[in-house]
mmCIF file of C-alpha atoms in Angstrom:
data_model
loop_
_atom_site.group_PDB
_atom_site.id
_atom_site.type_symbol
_atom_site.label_atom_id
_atom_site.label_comp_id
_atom_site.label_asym_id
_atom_site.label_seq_id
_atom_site.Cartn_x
_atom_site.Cartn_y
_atom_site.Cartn_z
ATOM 1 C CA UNK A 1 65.141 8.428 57.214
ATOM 2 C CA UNK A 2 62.623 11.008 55.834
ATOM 3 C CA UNK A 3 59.168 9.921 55.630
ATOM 4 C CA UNK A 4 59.351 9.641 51.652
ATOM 5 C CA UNK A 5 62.199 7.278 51.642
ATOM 6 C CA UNK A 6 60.017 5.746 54.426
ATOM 7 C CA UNK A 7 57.030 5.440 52.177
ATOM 8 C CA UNK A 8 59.394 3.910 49.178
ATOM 9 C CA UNK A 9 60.968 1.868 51.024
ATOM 10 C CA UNK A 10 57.167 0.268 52.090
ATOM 11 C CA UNK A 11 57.002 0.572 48.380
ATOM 12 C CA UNK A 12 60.044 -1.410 47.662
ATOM 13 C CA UNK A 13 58.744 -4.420 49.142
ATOM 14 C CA UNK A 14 55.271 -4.237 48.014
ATOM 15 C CA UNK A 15 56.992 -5.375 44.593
ATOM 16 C CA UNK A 16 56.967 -8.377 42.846
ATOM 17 C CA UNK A 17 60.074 -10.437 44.066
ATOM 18 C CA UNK A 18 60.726 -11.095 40.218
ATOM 19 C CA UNK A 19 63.823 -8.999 39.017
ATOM 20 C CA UNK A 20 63.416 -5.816 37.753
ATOM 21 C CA UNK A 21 64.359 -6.376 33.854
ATOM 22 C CA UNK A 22 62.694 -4.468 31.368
ATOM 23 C CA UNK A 23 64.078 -0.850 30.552
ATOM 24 C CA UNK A 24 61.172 1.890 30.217
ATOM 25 C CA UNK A 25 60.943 5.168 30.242
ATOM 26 C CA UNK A 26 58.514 7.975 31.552
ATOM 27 C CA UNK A 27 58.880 10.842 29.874
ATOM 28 C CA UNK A 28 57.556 14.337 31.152
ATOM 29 C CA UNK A 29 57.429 17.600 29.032
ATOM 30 C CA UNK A 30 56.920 20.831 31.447
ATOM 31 C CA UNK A 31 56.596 25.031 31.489
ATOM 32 C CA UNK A 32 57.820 27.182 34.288
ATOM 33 C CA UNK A 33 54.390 29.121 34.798
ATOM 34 C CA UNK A 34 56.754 32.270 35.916
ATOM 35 C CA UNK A 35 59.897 33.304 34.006
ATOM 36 C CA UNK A 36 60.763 35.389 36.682
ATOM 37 C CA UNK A 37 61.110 32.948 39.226
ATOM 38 C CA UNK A 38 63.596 30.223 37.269
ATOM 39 C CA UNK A 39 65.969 30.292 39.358
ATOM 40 C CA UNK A 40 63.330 28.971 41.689
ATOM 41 C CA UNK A 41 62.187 26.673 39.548
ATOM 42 C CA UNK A 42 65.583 24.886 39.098
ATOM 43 C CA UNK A 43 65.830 24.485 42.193
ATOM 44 C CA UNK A 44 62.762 23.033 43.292
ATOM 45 C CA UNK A 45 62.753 20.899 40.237
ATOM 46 C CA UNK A 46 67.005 19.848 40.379
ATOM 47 C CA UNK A 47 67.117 19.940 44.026
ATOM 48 C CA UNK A 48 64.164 18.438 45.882
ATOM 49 C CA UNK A 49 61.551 17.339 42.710
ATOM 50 C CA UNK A 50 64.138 14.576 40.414
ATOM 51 C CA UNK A 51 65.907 13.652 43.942
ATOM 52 C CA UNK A 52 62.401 12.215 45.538
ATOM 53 C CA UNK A 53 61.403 10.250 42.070
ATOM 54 C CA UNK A 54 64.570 8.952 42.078
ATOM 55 C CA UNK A 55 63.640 6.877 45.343
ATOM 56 C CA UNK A 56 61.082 5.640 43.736
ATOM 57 C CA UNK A 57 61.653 2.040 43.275
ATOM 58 C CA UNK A 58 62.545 1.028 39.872
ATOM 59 C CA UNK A 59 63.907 4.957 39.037
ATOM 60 C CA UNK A 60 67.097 4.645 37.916
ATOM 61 C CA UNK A 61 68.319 7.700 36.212
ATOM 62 C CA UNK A 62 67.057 11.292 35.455
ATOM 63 C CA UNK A 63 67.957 13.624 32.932
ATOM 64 C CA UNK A 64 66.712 16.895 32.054
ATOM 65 C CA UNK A 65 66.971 19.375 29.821
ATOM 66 C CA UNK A 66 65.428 22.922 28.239
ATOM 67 C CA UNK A 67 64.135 23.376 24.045
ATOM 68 C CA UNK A 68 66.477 24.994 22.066
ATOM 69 C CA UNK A 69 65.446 28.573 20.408
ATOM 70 C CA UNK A 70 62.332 29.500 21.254
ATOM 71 C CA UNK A 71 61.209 32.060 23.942
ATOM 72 C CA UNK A 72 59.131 30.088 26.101
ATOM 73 C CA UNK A 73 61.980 26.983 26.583
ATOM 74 C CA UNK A 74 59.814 24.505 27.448
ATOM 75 C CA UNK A 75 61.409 21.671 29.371
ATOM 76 C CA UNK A 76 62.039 17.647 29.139
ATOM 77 C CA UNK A 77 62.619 15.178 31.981
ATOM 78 C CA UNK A 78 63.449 11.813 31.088
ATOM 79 C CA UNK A 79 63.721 8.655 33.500
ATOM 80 C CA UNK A 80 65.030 5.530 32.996
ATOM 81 C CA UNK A 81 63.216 2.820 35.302
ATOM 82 C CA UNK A 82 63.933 -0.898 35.220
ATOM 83 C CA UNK A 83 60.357 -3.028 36.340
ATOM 84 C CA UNK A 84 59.113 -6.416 36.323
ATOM 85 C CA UNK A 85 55.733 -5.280 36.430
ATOM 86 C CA UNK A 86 55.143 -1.432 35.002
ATOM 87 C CA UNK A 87 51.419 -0.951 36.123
ATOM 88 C CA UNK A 88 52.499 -1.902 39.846
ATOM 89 C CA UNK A 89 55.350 0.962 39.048
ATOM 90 C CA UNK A 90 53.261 3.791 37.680
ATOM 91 C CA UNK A 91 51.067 3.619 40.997
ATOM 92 C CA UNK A 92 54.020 3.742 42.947
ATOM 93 C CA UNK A 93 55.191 6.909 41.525
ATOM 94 C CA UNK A 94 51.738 8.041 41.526
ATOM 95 C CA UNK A 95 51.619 7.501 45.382
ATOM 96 C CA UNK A 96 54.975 9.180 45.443
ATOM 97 C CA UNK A 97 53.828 12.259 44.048
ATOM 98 C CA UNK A 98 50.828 12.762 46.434
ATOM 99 C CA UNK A 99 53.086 11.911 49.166
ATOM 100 C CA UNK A 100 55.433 15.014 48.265
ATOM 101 C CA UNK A 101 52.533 16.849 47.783
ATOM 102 C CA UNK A 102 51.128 16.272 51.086
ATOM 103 C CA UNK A 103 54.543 17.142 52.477
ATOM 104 C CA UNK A 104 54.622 20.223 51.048
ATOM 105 C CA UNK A 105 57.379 19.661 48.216
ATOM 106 C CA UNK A 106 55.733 20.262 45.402
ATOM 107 C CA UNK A 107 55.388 23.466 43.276
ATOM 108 C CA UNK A 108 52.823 26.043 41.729
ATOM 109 C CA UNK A 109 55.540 26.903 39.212
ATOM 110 C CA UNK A 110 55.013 23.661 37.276
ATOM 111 C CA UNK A 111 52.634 23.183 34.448
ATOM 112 C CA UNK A 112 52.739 19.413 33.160
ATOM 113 C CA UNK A 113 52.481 19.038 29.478
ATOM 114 C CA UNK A 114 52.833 15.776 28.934
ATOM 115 C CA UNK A 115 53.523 12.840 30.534
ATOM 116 C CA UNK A 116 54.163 9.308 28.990
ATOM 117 C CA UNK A 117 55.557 6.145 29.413
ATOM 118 C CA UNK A 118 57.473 4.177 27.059
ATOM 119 C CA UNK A 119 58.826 0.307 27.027
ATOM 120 C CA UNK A 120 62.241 0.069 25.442
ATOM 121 C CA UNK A 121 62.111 -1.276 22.268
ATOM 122 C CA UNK A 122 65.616 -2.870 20.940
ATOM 123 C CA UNK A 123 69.165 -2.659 21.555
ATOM 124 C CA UNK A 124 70.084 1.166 19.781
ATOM 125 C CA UNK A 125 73.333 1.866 19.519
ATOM 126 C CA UNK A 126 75.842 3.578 21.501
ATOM 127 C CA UNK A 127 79.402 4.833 20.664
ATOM 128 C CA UNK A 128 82.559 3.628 23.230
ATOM 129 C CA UNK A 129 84.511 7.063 22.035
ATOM 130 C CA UNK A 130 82.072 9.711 21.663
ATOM 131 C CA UNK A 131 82.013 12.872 24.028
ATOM 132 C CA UNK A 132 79.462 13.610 27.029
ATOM 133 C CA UNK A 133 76.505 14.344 25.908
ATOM 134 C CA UNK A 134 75.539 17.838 26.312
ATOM 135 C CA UNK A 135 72.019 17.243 24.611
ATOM 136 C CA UNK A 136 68.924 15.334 23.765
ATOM 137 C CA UNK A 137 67.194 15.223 20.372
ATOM 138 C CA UNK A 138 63.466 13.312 20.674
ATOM 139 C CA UNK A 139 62.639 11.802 17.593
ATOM 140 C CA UNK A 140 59.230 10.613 17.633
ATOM 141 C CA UNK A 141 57.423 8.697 14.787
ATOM 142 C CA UNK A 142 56.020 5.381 13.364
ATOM 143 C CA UNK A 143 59.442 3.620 13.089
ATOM 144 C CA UNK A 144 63.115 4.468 12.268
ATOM 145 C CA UNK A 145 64.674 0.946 11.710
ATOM 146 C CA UNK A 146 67.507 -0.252 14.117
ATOM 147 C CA UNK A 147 69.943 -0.454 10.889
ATOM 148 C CA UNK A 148 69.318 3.518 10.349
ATOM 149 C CA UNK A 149 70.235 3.952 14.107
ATOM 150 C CA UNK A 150 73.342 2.369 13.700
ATOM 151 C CA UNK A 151 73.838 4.343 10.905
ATOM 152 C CA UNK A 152 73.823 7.300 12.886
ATOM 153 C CA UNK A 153 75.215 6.485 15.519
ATOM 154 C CA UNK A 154 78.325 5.108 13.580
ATOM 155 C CA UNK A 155 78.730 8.836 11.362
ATOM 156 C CA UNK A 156 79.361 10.495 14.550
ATOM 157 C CA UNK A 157 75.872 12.159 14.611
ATOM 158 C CA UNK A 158 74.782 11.109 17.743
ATOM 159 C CA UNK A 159 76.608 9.531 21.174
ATOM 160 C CA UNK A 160 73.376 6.863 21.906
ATOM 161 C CA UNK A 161 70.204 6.434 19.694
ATOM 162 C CA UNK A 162 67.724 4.618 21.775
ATOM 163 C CA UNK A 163 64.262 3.250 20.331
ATOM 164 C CA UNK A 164 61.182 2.944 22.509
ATOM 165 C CA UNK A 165 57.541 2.056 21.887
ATOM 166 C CA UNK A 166 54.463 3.794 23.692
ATOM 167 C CA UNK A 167 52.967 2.035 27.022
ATOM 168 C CA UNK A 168 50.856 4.920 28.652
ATOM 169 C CA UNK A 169 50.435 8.591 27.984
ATOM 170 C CA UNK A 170 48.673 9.602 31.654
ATOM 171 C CA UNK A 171 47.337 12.827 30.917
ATOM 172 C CA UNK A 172 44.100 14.439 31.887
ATOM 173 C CA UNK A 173 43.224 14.420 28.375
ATOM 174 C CA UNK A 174 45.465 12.084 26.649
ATOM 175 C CA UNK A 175 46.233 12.304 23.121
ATOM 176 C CA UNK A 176 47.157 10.243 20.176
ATOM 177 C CA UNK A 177 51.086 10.063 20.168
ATOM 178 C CA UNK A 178 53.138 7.870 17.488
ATOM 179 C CA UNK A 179 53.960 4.727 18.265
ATOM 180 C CA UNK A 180 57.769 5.172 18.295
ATOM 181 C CA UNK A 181 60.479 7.559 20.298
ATOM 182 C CA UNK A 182 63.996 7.690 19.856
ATOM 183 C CA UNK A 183 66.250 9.602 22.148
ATOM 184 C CA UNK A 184 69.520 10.556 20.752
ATOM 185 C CA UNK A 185 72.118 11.968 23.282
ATOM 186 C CA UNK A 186 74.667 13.886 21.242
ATOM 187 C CA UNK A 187 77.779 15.952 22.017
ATOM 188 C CA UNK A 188 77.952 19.483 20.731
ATOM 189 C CA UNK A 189 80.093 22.196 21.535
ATOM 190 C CA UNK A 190 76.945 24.590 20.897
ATOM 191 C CA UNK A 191 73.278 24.486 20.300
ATOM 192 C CA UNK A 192 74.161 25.646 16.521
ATOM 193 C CA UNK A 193 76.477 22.471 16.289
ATOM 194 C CA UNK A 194 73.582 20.033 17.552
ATOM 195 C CA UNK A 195 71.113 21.541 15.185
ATOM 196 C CA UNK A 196 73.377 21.016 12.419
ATOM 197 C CA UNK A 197 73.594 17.171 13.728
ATOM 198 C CA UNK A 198 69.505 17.192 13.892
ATOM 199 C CA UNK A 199 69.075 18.509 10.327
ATOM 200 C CA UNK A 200 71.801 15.579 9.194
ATOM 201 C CA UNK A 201 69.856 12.982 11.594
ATOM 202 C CA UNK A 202 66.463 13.722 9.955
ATOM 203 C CA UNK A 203 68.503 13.383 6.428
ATOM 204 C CA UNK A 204 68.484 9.964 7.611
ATOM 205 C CA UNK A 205 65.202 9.339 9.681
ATOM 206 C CA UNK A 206 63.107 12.105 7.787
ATOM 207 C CA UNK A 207 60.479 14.029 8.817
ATOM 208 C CA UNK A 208 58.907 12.842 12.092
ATOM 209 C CA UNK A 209 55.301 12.787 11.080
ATOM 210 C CA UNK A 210 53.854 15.030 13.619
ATOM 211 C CA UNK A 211 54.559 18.688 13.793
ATOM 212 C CA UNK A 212 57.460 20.112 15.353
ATOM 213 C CA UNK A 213 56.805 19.381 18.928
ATOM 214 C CA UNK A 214 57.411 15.921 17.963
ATOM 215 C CA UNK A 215 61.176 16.239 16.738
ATOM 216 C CA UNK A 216 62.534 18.196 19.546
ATOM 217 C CA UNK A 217 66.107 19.249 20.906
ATOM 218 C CA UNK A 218 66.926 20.147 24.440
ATOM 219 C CA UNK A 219 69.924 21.456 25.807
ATOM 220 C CA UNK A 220 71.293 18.778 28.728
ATOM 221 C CA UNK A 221 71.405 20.708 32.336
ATOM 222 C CA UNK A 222 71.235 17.627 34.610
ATOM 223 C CA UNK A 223 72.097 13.720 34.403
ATOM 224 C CA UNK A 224 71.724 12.107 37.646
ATOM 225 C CA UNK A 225 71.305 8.280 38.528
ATOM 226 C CA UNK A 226 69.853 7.501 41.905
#
């Protein structure tokens, strides 16, 4: 056993003994400081980075993804985590990361953007017969009502549409953020395709409230559960 699945498995039982229910989120929004060196960026961030939070207890599932158009293709990594007790759990990844730091997996190719962490916040929707999803569209805003997801969801727009609610935005100098994100996972057969599903989403949700950054679609690369 390596000494970080050591360290979280000494995690693991410093938890609560109560399950661990509630569905959250942490969301982190990141720049490769290099172009030249993606391919070693990938790597690192595919092969040893999303594979160490994922032993993390309480990480779930990761899935990441790169912005569509643009030159600078700024990238998204969402995690699904399941906790009884999310403070306890955002120490524990905290403790994580200085752990891989201190055995020398981390990266100087990184630059964190944000990072925030969300509570889920009502059932969505999902469809049984829709395709793999092949990318993410983050909706952020005050509210888009559960009906409207549905909605959406139902018209073949989107494969999930998942609402959460703000808990923490750990940043060295946080920022207001809306209250609301939805994450819609849709299947395209091109990036044209899913921004003509976008443009037909926001017909529904309208405008997000908060520049562009805040209505944002990424391209799926990975989807991994731990």
């Amino acid at each position: 056993m390596t000494p970080l699945r050591i360290a979280a498995a000494a995690l693991l039982l410093s938890l609560s003994s109560a399950a661990l229910g509630s569905e959250w989120l942490m969301m982190v929004k990141s720049q490769n400081v290099d172009p030249a060196r993606e391919a070693e960026f990938e790597h690192w961030y595919n092969e040893i980075d999303i594979p160490d939070v994922l032993v993390v207890p309480g990480y779930e599932r990761a899935r990441r993804g790169h912005a569509v158009g643009g030159e600078q293709r700024p990238y998204v990594a969402l995690y699904t985590i399941a906790s009884s007790d999310m403070d306890k759990t955002i120490i524990a990844m905290l403790m994580a990361s200085w752990r891989m730091d201190q055995l020398g997996r981390g990266t100087d190719l990184i630059k964190v953007t944000e990072r925030i962490y969300y509570k889920r916040d009502g059932k969505g929707a999902r469809s049984e017969s829709a395709g793999k999803p092949t990318h993410i569209y983050l909706h952020r805003s005050k509210g888009v009502a559960a009906k409207e997801l549905g909605a959406i969801v139902k018209a073949g727009l989107a494969v999930s549409a998942t609402p959460y609610r703000v808990y923490n935005v750990l940043m060295h100098e946080p920022v207001a953020v809306p209250d609301q994100l939805v994450v819609f996972e849709l299947s395209a057969a091109s990036d044209a395709e899913a921004n003509a599903a976008v443009q037909r989403i926001e017909a529904w949700t309208g405008a997000s409230g908060c520049g562009a950054d805040c209505a944002a679609l990424y391209q799926l690369t990975l989807d991994v559960s731990g």
